[in-house]
XYZ file of C-alpha atoms in Angstrom:
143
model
C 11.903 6.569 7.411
C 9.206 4.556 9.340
C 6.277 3.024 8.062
C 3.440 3.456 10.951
C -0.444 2.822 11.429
C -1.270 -0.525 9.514
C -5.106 -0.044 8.437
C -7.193 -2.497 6.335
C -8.927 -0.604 4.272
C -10.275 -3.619 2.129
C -10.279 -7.265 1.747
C -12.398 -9.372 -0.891
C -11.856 -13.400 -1.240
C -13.327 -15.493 -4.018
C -13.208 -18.876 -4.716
C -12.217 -19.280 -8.472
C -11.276 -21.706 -10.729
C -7.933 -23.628 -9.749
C -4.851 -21.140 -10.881
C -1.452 -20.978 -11.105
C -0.557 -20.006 -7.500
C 0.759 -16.397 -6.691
C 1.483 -13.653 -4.771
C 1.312 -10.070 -5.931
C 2.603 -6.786 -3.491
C 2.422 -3.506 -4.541
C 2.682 0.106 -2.557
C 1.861 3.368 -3.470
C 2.752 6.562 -2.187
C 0.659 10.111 -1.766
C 2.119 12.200 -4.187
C 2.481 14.975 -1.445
C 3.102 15.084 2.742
C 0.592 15.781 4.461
C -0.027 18.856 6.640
C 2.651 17.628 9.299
C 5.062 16.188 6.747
C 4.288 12.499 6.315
C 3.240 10.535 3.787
C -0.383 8.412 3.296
C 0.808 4.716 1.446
C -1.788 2.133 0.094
C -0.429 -1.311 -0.566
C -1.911 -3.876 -2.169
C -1.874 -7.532 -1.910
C -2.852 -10.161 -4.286
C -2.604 -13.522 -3.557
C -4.455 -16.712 -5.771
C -4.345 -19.988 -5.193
C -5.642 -23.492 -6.151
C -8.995 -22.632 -4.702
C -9.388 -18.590 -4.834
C -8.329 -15.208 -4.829
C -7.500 -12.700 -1.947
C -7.271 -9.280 -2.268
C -6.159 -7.007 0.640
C -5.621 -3.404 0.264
C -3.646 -1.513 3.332
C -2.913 1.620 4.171
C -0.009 3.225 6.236
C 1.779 6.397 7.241
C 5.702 6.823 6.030
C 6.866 9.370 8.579
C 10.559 10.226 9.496
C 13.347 11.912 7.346
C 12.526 12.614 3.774
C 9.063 11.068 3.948
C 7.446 14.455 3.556
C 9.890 15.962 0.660
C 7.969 17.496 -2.015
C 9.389 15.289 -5.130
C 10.264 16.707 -8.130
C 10.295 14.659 -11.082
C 14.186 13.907 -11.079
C 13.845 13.093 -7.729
C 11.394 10.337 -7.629
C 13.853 7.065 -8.631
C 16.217 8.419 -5.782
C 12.955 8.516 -3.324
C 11.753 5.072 -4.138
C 15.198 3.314 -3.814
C 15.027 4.604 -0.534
C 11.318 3.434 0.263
C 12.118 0.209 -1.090
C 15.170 -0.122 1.337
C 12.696 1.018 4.342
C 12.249 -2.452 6.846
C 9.135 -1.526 8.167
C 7.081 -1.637 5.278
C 6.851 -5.396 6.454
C 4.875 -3.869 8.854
C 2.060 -3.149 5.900
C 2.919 -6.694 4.544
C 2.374 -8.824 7.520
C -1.007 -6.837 8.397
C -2.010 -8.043 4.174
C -0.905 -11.569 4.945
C -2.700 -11.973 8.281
C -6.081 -10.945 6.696
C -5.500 -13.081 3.104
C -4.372 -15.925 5.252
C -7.786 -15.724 7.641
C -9.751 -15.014 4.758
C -8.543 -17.532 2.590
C -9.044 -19.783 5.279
C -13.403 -19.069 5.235
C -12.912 -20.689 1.764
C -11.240 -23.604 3.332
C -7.741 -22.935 1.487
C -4.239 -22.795 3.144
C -1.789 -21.015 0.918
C 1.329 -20.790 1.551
C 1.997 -16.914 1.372
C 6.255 -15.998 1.626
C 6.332 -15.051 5.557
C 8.878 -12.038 3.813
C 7.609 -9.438 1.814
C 8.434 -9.952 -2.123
C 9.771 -6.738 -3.799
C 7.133 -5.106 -4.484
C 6.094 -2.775 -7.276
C 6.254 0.997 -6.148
C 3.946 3.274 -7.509
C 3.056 7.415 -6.805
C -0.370 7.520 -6.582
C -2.504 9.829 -8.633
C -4.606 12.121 -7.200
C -8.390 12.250 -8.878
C -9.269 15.239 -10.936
C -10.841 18.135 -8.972
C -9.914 16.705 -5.783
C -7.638 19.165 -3.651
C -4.936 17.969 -1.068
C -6.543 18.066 2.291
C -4.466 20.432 3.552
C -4.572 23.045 1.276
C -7.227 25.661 1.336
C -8.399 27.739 -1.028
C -9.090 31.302 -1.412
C -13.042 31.995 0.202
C -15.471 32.445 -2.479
C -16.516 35.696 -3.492
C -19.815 36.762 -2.703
């Protein structure tokens, strides 16, 4: 499986109170492939420092073998082990940490944010009630 696409879908930076400095990354995964059998991630970086808070969200696509398996329940442990093992989901990392460090940077602060991805918390996403998968269609309304 390859991770492809890097999109930054947003970024917010605050300046805040001094904290204890650290980096949070976390990815989730569509629930379902999409029409040609890959699958939408969103990944999530948090990083705070002595003078503020970035927070970057990313999207990707996870195409290749097994990225568009419909998951059954028992299945979904074995299918993150092998996202987690998957080296180009740096790819959605490095995009986060290029936009936290130039954002963090408007504020005037240089963190120091791991040039390696920390394990990050995996996640299947939830889809919102009444919202459909885009490509499924549903029968035409009867007249």
């Amino acid at each position: 499986m390859t991770v492809d696409s890097p999109l930054i879908m947003s970024l917010q930076v605050e300046i805040a109170a001094p904290a204890e400095p650290h980096v949070d990354w976390s990815i989730g995964y569509a629930p379902e492939p999409d029409e040609s059998g890959n699958r939408f991630l969103l990944a999530h970086l948090h990083v705070a420092t002595g003078d503020g808070t970035a927070d970057i969200d990313v999207s990707g696509v996870l195409q290749g073998d097994n990225a568009g398996a419909l998951l059954e329940e028992s299945e979904i442990v074995t299918f993150e082990r092998q996202l987690d093992s998957v080296a180009s989901l740096n790819l959605l990392y490095f995009t986060a940490r290029t936009a936290a460090l130039g954002a963090l940077g408007l504020i005037e602060s240089r963190p120091e944010i791991p040039t390696s991805a920390p394990k990050a918390r995996l996640a299947r996403l939830v889809r919102a009630d009444g919202v459909e998968a885009s490509h499924q269609t549903s029968e035409p309304a009867e007249a």
